[in-house]
PDB file of C-alpha atoms in Angstrom:
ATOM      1  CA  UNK A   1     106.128   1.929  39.144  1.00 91.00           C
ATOM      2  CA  UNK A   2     108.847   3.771  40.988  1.00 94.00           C
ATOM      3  CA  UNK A   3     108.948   7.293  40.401  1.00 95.00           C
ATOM      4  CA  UNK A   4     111.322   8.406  37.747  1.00 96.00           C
ATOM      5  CA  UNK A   5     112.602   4.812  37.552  1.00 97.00           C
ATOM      6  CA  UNK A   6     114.559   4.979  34.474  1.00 97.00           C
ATOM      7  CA  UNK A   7     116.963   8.033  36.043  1.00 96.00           C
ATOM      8  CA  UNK A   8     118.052   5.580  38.704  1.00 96.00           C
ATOM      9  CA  UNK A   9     117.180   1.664  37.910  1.00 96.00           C
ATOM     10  CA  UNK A  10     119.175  -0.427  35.473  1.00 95.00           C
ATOM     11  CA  UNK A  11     117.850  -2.068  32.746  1.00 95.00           C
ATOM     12  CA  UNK A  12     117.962  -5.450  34.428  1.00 95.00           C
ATOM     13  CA  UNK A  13     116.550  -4.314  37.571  1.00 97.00           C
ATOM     14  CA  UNK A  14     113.402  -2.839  36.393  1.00 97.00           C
ATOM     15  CA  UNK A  15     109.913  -4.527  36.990  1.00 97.00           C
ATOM     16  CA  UNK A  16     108.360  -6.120  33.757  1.00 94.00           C
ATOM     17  CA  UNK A  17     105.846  -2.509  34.326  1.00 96.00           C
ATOM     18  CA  UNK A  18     108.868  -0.294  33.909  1.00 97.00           C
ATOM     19  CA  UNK A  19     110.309  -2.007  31.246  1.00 96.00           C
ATOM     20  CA  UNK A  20     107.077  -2.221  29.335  1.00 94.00           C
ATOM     21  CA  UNK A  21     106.956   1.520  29.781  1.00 96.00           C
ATOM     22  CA  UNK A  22     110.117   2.463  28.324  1.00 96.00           C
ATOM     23  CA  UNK A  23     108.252   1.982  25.130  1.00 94.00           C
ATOM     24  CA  UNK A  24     107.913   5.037  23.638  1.00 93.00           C
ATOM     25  CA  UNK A  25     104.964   4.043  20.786  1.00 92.00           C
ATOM     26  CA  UNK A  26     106.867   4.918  17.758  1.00 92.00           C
ATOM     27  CA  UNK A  27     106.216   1.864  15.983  1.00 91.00           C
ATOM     28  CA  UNK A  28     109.581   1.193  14.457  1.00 90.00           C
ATOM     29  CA  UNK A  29     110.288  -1.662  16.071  1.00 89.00           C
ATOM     30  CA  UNK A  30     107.405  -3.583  13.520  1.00 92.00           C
ATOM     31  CA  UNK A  31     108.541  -2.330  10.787  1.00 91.00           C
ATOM     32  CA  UNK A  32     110.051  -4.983   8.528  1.00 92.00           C
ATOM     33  CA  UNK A  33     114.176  -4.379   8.193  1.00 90.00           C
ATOM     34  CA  UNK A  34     116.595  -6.017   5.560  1.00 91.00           C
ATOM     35  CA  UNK A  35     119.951  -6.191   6.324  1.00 87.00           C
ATOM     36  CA  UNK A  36     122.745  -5.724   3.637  1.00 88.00           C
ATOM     37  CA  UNK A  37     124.858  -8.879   3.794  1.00 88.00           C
ATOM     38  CA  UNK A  38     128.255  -7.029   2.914  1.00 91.00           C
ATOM     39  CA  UNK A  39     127.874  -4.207   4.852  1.00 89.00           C
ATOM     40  CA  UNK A  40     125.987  -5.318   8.077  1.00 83.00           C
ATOM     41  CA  UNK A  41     123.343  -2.032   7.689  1.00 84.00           C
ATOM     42  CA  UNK A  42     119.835  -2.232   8.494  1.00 85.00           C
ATOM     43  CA  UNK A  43     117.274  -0.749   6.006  1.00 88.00           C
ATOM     44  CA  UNK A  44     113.900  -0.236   7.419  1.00 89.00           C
ATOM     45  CA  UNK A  45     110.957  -0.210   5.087  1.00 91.00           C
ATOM     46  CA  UNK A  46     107.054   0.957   4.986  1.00 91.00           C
ATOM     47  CA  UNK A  47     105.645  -2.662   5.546  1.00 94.00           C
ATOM     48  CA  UNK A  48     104.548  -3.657   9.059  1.00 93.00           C
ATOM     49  CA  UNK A  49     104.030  -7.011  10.546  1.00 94.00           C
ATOM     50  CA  UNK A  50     101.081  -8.452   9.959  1.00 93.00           C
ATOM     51  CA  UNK A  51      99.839  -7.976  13.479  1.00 95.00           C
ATOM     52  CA  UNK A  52     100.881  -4.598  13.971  1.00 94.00           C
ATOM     53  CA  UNK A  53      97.985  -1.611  14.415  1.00 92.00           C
ATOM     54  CA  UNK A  54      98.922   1.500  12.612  1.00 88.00           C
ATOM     55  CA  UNK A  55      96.446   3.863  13.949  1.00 86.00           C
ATOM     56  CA  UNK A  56      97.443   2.691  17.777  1.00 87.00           C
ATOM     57  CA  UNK A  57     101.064   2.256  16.960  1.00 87.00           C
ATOM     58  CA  UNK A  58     101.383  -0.979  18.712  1.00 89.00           C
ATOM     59  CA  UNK A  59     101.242  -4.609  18.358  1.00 91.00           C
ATOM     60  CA  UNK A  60      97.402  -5.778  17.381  1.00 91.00           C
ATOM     61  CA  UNK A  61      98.349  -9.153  19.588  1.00 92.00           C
ATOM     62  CA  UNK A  62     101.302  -8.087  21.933  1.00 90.00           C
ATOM     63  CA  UNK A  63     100.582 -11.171  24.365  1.00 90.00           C
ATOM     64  CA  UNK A  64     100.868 -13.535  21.452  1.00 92.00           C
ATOM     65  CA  UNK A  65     103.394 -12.077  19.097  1.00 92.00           C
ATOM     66  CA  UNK A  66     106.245 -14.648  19.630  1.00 89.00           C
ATOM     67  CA  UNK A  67     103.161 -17.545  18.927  1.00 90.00           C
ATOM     68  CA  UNK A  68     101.836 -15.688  15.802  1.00 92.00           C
ATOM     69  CA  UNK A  69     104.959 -14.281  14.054  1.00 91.00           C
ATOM     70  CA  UNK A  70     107.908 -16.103  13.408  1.00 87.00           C
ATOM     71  CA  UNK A  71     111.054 -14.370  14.302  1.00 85.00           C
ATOM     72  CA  UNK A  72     109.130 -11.426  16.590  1.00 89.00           C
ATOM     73  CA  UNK A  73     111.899 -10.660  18.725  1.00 86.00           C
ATOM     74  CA  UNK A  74     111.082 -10.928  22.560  1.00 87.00           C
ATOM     75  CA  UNK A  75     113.270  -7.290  23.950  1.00 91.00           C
ATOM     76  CA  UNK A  76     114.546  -8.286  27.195  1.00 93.00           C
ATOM     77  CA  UNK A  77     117.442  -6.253  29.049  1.00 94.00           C
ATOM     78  CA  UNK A  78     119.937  -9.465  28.423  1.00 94.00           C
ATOM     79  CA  UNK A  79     119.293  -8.922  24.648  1.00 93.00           C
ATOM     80  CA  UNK A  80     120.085  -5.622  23.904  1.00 94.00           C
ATOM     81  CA  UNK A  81     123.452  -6.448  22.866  1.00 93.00           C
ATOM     82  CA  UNK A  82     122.335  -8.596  20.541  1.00 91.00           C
ATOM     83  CA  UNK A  83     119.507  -6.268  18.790  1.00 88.00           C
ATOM     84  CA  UNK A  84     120.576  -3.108  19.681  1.00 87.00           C
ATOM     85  CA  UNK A  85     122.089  -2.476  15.978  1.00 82.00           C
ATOM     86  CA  UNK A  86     119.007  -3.078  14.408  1.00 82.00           C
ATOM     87  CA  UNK A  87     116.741  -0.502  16.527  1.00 88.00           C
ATOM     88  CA  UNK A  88     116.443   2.774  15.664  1.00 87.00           C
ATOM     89  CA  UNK A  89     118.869   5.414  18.197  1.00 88.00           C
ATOM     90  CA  UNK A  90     115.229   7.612  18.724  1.00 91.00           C
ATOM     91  CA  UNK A  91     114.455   3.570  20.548  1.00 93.00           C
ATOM     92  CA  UNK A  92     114.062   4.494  24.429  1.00 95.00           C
ATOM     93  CA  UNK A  93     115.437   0.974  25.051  1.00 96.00           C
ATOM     94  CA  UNK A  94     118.379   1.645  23.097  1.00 94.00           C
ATOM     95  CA  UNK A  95     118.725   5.475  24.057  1.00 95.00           C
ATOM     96  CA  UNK A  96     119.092   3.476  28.325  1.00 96.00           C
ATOM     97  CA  UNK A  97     120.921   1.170  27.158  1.00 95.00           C
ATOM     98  CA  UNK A  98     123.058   3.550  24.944  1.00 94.00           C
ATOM     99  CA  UNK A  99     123.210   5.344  28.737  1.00 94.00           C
ATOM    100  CA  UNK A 100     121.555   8.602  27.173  1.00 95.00           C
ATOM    101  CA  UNK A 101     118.643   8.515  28.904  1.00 96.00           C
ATOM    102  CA  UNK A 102     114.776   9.198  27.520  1.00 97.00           C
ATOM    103  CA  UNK A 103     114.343  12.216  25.134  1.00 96.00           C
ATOM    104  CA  UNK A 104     112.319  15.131  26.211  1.00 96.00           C
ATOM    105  CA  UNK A 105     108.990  14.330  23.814  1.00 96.00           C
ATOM    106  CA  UNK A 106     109.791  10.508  25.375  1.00 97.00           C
ATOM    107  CA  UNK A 107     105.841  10.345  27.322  1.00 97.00           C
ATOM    108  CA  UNK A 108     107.279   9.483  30.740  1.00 97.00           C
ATOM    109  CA  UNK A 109     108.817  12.929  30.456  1.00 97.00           C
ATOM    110  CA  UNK A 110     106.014  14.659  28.409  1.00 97.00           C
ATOM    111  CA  UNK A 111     103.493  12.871  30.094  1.00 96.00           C
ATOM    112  CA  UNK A 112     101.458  12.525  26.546  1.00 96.00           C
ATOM    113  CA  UNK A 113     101.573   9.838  24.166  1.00 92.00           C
ATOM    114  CA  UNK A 114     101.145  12.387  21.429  1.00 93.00           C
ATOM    115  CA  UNK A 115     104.721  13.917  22.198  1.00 96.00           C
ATOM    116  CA  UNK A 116     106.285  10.997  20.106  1.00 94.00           C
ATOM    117  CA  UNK A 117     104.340  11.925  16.837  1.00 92.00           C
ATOM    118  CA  UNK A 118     104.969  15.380  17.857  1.00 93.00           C
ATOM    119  CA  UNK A 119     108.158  15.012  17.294  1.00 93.00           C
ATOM    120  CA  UNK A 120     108.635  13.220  14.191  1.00 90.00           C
ATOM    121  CA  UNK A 121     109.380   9.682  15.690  1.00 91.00           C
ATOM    122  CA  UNK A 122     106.422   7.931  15.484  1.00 90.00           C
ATOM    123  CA  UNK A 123     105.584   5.955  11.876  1.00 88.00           C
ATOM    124  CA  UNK A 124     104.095   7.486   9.528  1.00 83.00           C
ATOM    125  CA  UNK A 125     101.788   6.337   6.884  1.00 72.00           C
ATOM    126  CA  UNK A 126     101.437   5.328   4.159  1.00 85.00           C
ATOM    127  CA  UNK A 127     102.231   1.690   6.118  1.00 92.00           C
ATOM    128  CA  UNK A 128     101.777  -1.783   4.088  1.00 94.00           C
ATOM    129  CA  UNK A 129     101.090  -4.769   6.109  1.00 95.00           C
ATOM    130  CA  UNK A 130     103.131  -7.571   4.879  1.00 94.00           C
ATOM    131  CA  UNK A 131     100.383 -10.187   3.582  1.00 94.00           C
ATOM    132  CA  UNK A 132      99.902  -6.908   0.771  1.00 96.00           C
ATOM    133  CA  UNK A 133     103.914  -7.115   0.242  1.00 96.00           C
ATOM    134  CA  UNK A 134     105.506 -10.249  -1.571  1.00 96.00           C
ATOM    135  CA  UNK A 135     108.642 -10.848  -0.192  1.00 92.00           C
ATOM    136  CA  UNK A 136     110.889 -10.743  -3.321  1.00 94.00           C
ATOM    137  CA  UNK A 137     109.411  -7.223  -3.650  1.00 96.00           C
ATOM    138  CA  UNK A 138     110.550  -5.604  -0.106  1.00 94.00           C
ATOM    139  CA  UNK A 139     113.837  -4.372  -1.277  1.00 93.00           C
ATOM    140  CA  UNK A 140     111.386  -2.035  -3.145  1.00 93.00           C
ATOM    141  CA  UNK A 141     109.671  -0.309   0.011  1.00 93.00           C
ATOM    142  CA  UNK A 142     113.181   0.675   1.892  1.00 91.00           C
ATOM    143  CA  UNK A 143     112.432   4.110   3.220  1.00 86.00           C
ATOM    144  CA  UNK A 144     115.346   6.746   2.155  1.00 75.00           C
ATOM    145  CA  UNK A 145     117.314   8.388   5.559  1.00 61.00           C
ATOM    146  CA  UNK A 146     115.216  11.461   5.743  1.00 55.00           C
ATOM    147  CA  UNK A 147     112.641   8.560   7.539  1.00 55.00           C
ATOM    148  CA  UNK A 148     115.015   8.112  10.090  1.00 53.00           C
ATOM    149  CA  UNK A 149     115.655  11.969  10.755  1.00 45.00           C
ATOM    150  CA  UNK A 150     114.446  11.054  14.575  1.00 45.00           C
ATOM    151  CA  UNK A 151     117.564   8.276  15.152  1.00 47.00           C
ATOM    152  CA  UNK A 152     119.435  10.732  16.908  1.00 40.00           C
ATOM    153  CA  UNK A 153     116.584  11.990  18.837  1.00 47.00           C
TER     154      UNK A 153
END
């Protein structure tokens, strides 16, 4: 990767290594989300996908997601228009594309993984994978604001 590539490189000029490590690990992005039909907002709940790994944060099948989970959105820079309202604003691929840059507890600044639970961003249990969720019952797992304290991060 090129040094401090995300101060200088677009979004759609970065390698498929520096766009994989814009991700900070906070786990939000598999976190299932309902969307109000009247008023467009995005309500993010305490049930994962099904593949995700809560103690690593991450994706228990990343190379196979889009074969394994219907509707597992593939992030690519020529997308972010289209998904950037759903992400959280703490997302590093939102924050670049956003043009605010990484945060400071982002770990290509810190330079420690750890920096994003540090700092409140990372999910938090108690997580509920969503074979243990039915879905006429997610509406009861939205998380209140004070989950989202990081957004602005």
């Amino acid at each position: 990767m090129r040094e401090r590539f995300w101060e200088t490189i677009p979004l759609d000029a970065m390698t498929r290594e520096e766009w994989e490590a814009l991700c900070d690990g906070c786990g939000r992005c598999c976190v299932l989300k309902l969307e109000d039909e009247d008023t467009g907002s995005v309500h993010y709940t305490n049930v994962t996908c099904r593949l995700f790994d809560a103690d690593k944060r991450c994706c228990g099948s990343y190379a196979l997601r889009q074969q394994l989970v219907q509707g597992c959105v593939h992030l690519t820079p020529e997308r972010m228009d289209e998904v950037a309202s759903w992400m959280p604003g703490s997302c590093a691929y939102r924050r670049m594309h956003d043009g605010r840059g990484l945060a400071a507890w982002h770990p290509l600044i810190s330079g420690r993984k750890e920096s994003v639970v540090e700092a409140g961003i990372a999910v938090a249990q108690p997580l509920i994978p969503e074979y243990e969720v039915a879905e006429e019952d997610l509406e009861d797992h939205i998380l209140d604001d004070d989950w989202l304290l990081g957004e602005h991060a």
